[in-house]
């Protein structure tokens, strides 16, 4: 794991992060996998690649997480979410105490990305440990480019302004959600927590479609429509009416009932009252 972190695209540790306290290790033992706590002990809350990626203090980033999840109907059980890592532009990798690494946020674009497939692996303790490790060994990378040059925004900002510090993010002034302009010239280094809370409040947040869940649903539908032939044919369906016909009355059936009394004024057709819901 150490080699993976140190060698990822030359993203060496900056050596400017704080050490993880005993209180952190005690509070989050059992909340996060041991693989996460190992990275904490080894690197602390450090940055990599001149600030392109950061291991975050979940307590420090709690206000940001709360701002971004406020009012959002996530497709997961109710739970606490914590920010484990973030990018130079504030892209967050969140860990749910129930669902694990199943949510990522791109604040510049105002988008939350759920991943039900990851959440489904949390029941397996081995996969849980691996996913905790993968948050750091396969770090999220900013992929937004300059509107004019096509170059990565983060690369241009680091060349112009220097490394992104532990309490900084690359932001646009005015914010991208207000102008639609994304250039290195309009970017600056902003104070991380206040800036990201502002972005959560300044724009409509979007919950992106979970394609992992859609793929699982599609696979289940295909399995139902095309069952495995090795399992043999199912039971024969019961005989029913010919398509397009209605079953007629039986030989012992009496005359058809006439129409019932009309509903009283002010009552619903179904007897539920005006404007009422149908009775179930």
Coordinates of C-alpha atoms in Angstrom, one line a residue:
X1 CA 0.0 0.0 0.0
X2 CA 2.8 2.4 0.8
X3 CA 4.4 1.9 -2.6
X4 CA 1.0 2.5 -4.4
X5 CA 0.5 5.8 -2.6
X6 CA 4.1 7.0 -3.1
X7 CA 4.3 6.0 -6.8
X8 CA 0.9 7.1 -8.1
X9 CA 1.7 9.3 -11.1
X10 CA 4.6 10.7 -9.1
X11 CA 2.3 12.0 -6.4
X12 CA 4.8 12.0 -3.5
X13 CA 3.7 13.1 -0.1
X14 CA 4.1 16.8 0.6
X15 CA 5.0 16.3 4.3
X16 CA 2.9 19.2 5.5
X17 CA -0.1 17.3 6.9
X18 CA -1.0 16.9 10.6
X19 CA -0.5 13.7 12.4
X20 CA -3.6 11.7 13.3
X21 CA -4.5 12.0 17.0
X22 CA -5.3 9.2 19.4
X23 CA -8.9 10.6 19.6
X24 CA -9.3 10.1 15.9
X25 CA -8.1 6.5 16.0
X26 CA -10.4 5.8 19.0
X27 CA -13.5 7.4 17.5
X28 CA -13.2 5.9 14.1
X29 CA -12.0 2.4 15.0
X30 CA -14.7 0.1 13.8
X31 CA -16.3 3.0 11.7
X32 CA -13.5 2.8 9.1
X33 CA -11.7 -0.4 8.0
X34 CA -8.3 -1.0 9.6
X35 CA -6.8 -0.3 6.1
X36 CA -7.9 3.3 6.5
X37 CA -6.5 3.7 10.0
X38 CA -3.2 2.2 8.7
X39 CA -2.9 4.9 6.1
X40 CA -3.7 7.5 8.8
X41 CA -0.9 6.3 11.0
X42 CA 1.5 6.1 8.1
X43 CA 0.8 9.5 6.4
X44 CA -1.4 11.5 8.7
X45 CA -3.7 14.0 6.9
X46 CA -1.1 14.8 4.2
X47 CA -1.3 15.9 0.6
X48 CA 0.2 14.4 -2.5
X49 CA 1.3 15.6 -5.9
X50 CA 1.6 19.3 -4.9
X51 CA -1.9 19.2 -3.3
X52 CA -3.7 17.4 -6.1
X53 CA -5.0 14.8 -3.6
X54 CA -5.4 15.0 0.2
X55 CA -6.2 12.6 3.0
X56 CA -8.8 14.6 5.0
X57 CA -9.6 15.0 8.7
X58 CA -13.3 13.8 8.8
X59 CA -14.1 16.1 11.7
X60 CA -12.7 19.1 10.0
X61 CA -14.7 18.4 6.8
X62 CA -17.9 17.6 8.7
X63 CA -19.5 21.0 7.9
X64 CA -18.8 20.5 4.2
X65 CA -20.4 17.1 4.2
X66 CA -23.5 18.3 6.1
X67 CA -23.9 21.2 3.7
X68 CA -23.8 19.0 0.6
X69 CA -26.1 16.3 2.0
X70 CA -28.7 18.7 3.3
X71 CA -32.0 18.1 1.6
X72 CA -30.7 15.2 -0.6
X73 CA -32.7 12.0 -0.7
X74 CA -29.8 9.5 -1.0
X75 CA -30.6 5.9 -2.2
X76 CA -29.1 4.5 1.0
X77 CA -30.2 3.8 4.6
X78 CA -29.9 6.7 7.0
X79 CA -26.4 7.0 8.3
X80 CA -23.4 9.3 9.1
X81 CA -21.2 10.2 6.2
X82 CA -17.5 11.2 6.5
X83 CA -15.1 12.7 4.0
X84 CA -12.0 10.4 3.7
X85 CA -10.2 12.2 0.9
X86 CA -10.5 15.1 -1.5
X87 CA -9.0 16.6 -4.6
X88 CA -7.4 20.0 -5.2
X89 CA -10.8 21.3 -6.5
X90 CA -12.7 19.9 -3.5
X91 CA -14.0 16.6 -5.1
X92 CA -14.8 14.5 -2.0
X93 CA -14.8 10.7 -1.5
X94 CA -17.3 10.0 1.3
X95 CA -17.6 6.9 3.5
X96 CA -20.9 6.0 5.0
X97 CA -21.0 4.2 8.3
X98 CA -23.3 1.6 6.7
X99 CA -22.7 1.9 2.9
X100 CA -19.0 2.5 2.8
X101 CA -17.3 4.4 -0.1
X102 CA -20.6 4.7 -1.9
X103 CA -20.8 8.5 -2.5
X104 CA -18.6 11.0 -4.3
X105 CA -19.2 14.7 -4.7
X106 CA -17.9 17.2 -7.4
X107 CA -18.7 20.6 -5.8
X108 CA -17.7 22.7 -8.8
X109 CA -20.4 21.0 -10.9
X110 CA -22.8 20.5 -8.0
X111 CA -23.2 16.8 -8.5
X112 CA -23.4 13.9 -6.1
X113 CA -22.6 10.4 -7.4
X114 CA -24.0 7.4 -5.5
X115 CA -22.7 3.9 -6.1
X116 CA -24.9 1.1 -4.9
X117 CA -22.5 -1.6 -6.1
X118 CA -19.9 -0.5 -3.6
X119 CA -22.4 -0.4 -0.8
X120 CA -23.5 -4.0 -1.6
X121 CA -19.9 -5.2 -1.0
X122 CA -19.8 -3.9 2.6
X123 CA -21.1 -7.2 4.0
X124 CA -17.9 -8.9 3.0
X125 CA -15.2 -8.0 5.5
X126 CA -12.4 -8.7 3.0
X127 CA -13.9 -6.4 0.3
X128 CA -14.6 -3.8 3.0
X129 CA -10.9 -3.7 3.8
X130 CA -10.0 -3.5 0.1
X131 CA -12.3 -0.7 -0.5
X132 CA -10.9 1.3 2.4
X133 CA -7.4 0.8 0.9
X134 CA -8.6 1.7 -2.6
X135 CA -9.8 5.2 -1.5
X136 CA -6.1 6.1 -1.2
X137 CA -4.3 3.8 -3.7
X138 CA -6.7 4.7 -6.5
X139 CA -7.2 8.4 -5.7
X140 CA -9.8 10.5 -7.3
X141 CA -8.3 13.0 -9.8
X142 CA -9.7 16.3 -11.0
X143 CA -10.6 16.1 -14.7
X144 CA -11.9 19.6 -15.5
X145 CA -10.2 21.4 -18.3
X146 CA -9.7 25.1 -19.2
X147 CA -12.4 26.3 -21.6
X148 CA -9.8 28.1 -23.8
X149 CA -6.8 25.9 -23.8
X150 CA -8.1 22.4 -23.0
X151 CA -5.4 21.9 -20.3
X152 CA -6.3 20.6 -16.9
X153 CA -7.3 23.4 -14.6
X154 CA -5.4 22.1 -11.6
X155 CA -2.1 21.8 -13.6
X156 CA -2.4 25.4 -14.8
X157 CA -3.3 26.8 -11.3
X158 CA -0.3 25.0 -9.6
X159 CA 2.0 26.3 -12.3
X160 CA 0.7 29.9 -11.8
X161 CA 0.0 30.0 -8.0
X162 CA 2.0 27.1 -6.5
X163 CA 1.0 24.0 -4.6
X164 CA -2.5 23.7 -3.1
X165 CA -2.2 23.9 0.7
X166 CA -3.9 21.7 3.4
X167 CA -6.6 24.3 4.0
X168 CA -7.0 25.4 0.3
X169 CA -9.0 24.4 -2.7
X170 CA -8.9 25.6 -6.3
X171 CA -12.0 27.7 -6.9
X172 CA -13.3 30.1 -9.5
X173 CA -14.1 33.7 -8.8
X174 CA -16.9 34.3 -9.5
X175 CA -18.0 30.7 -8.9
X176 CA -18.5 28.5 -12.0
X177 CA -22.1 27.9 -11.1
X178 CA -22.7 31.7 -11.4
X179 CA -20.8 32.3 -14.7
X180 CA -20.3 29.0 -16.5
X181 CA -16.7 30.1 -17.1
X182 CA -13.9 27.7 -16.3
X183 CA -10.4 29.0 -17.1
X184 CA -7.1 29.0 -15.3
X185 CA -7.3 32.8 -15.3
X186 CA -10.5 32.8 -13.4
X187 CA -9.3 30.4 -10.8
X188 CA -7.7 31.1 -7.4
X189 CA -6.7 29.3 -4.2
X190 CA -9.6 29.6 -1.8
X191 CA -10.1 28.7 1.9
X192 CA -11.4 25.1 1.6
X193 CA -14.2 24.6 4.1
X194 CA -16.0 28.0 3.7
X195 CA -15.7 27.9 -0.1
X196 CA -17.2 24.4 -0.5
X197 CA -20.0 25.2 2.0
X198 CA -20.7 28.3 -0.1
X199 CA -20.9 26.2 -3.3
X200 CA -23.4 23.8 -1.6
X201 CA -25.6 26.8 -0.9
X202 CA -25.2 28.8 -4.1
X203 CA -26.5 26.2 -6.6
X204 CA -29.0 23.4 -7.2
X205 CA -27.4 20.1 -6.2
X206 CA -27.9 17.2 -8.6
X207 CA -28.1 13.5 -7.6
X208 CA -26.6 11.7 -10.5
X209 CA -28.2 8.5 -11.8
X210 CA -26.5 5.4 -10.2
X211 CA -25.5 3.5 -13.3
X212 CA -24.2 0.6 -11.1
X213 CA -27.7 0.1 -9.7
X214 CA -29.2 0.5 -13.2
X215 CA -26.9 -2.2 -14.5
X216 CA -27.8 -4.6 -11.7
X217 CA -31.5 -4.0 -12.3
X218 CA -31.1 -4.6 -16.0
X219 CA -29.2 -7.9 -15.3
X220 CA -32.0 -9.0 -13.0
X221 CA -34.6 -8.3 -15.7
X222 CA -32.7 -10.2 -18.3
X223 CA -32.4 -13.2 -16.0
X224 CA -36.2 -13.2 -15.5
X225 CA -36.9 -12.9 -19.2
X226 CA -34.3 -15.4 -20.2
X227 CA -34.0 -18.1 -17.5
X228 CA -31.2 -20.5 -17.4
X229 CA -32.3 -23.5 -19.7
X230 CA -30.4 -25.9 -17.4
X231 CA -33.0 -25.4 -14.7
X232 CA -35.7 -26.9 -16.9
X233 CA -39.1 -25.5 -18.0
X234 CA -41.3 -24.0 -15.4
X235 CA -44.9 -25.1 -14.6
X236 CA -47.3 -24.8 -17.5
X237 CA -49.5 -21.7 -17.2
X238 CA -53.2 -22.2 -16.4
X239 CA -55.6 -21.9 -19.3
X240 CA -57.2 -18.5 -19.5
X241 CA -59.3 -16.4 -21.9
X242 CA -58.1 -16.0 -25.5
X243 CA -56.3 -12.7 -25.8
X244 CA -58.7 -10.0 -26.9
X245 CA -61.8 -11.7 -25.5
X246 CA -63.7 -11.3 -22.3
X247 CA -64.9 -14.4 -20.3
X248 CA -68.6 -14.8 -20.7
X249 CA -71.1 -15.7 -17.9
X250 CA -71.3 -19.2 -16.7
X251 CA -74.3 -21.4 -17.4
X252 CA -75.7 -20.9 -13.9
X253 CA -75.2 -17.1 -13.9
X254 CA -78.2 -15.0 -13.3
X255 CA -79.0 -11.8 -15.1
X256 CA -76.4 -9.1 -15.1
X257 CA -76.9 -6.5 -12.4
X258 CA -78.1 -3.1 -13.4
X259 CA -76.2 0.1 -12.7
X260 CA -76.1 1.0 -9.0
X261 CA -77.4 4.3 -7.6
X262 CA -75.6 7.4 -8.7
X263 CA -73.2 8.9 -6.1
X264 CA -74.6 11.5 -3.8
X265 CA -73.6 15.1 -4.6
X266 CA -70.3 15.9 -3.0
X267 CA -69.2 12.3 -2.8
X268 CA -66.3 10.7 -4.7
X269 CA -67.2 8.2 -7.4
X270 CA -65.4 5.5 -5.3
X271 CA -67.2 6.5 -2.1
X272 CA -64.2 8.2 -0.6
X273 CA -65.6 11.7 -0.5
X274 CA -64.9 14.6 -2.8
X275 CA -61.3 14.9 -3.6
X276 CA -60.5 11.9 -1.4
X277 CA -58.2 9.0 -2.2
X278 CA -59.5 5.7 -3.3
X279 CA -60.1 3.2 -0.6
X280 CA -57.7 0.3 -0.6

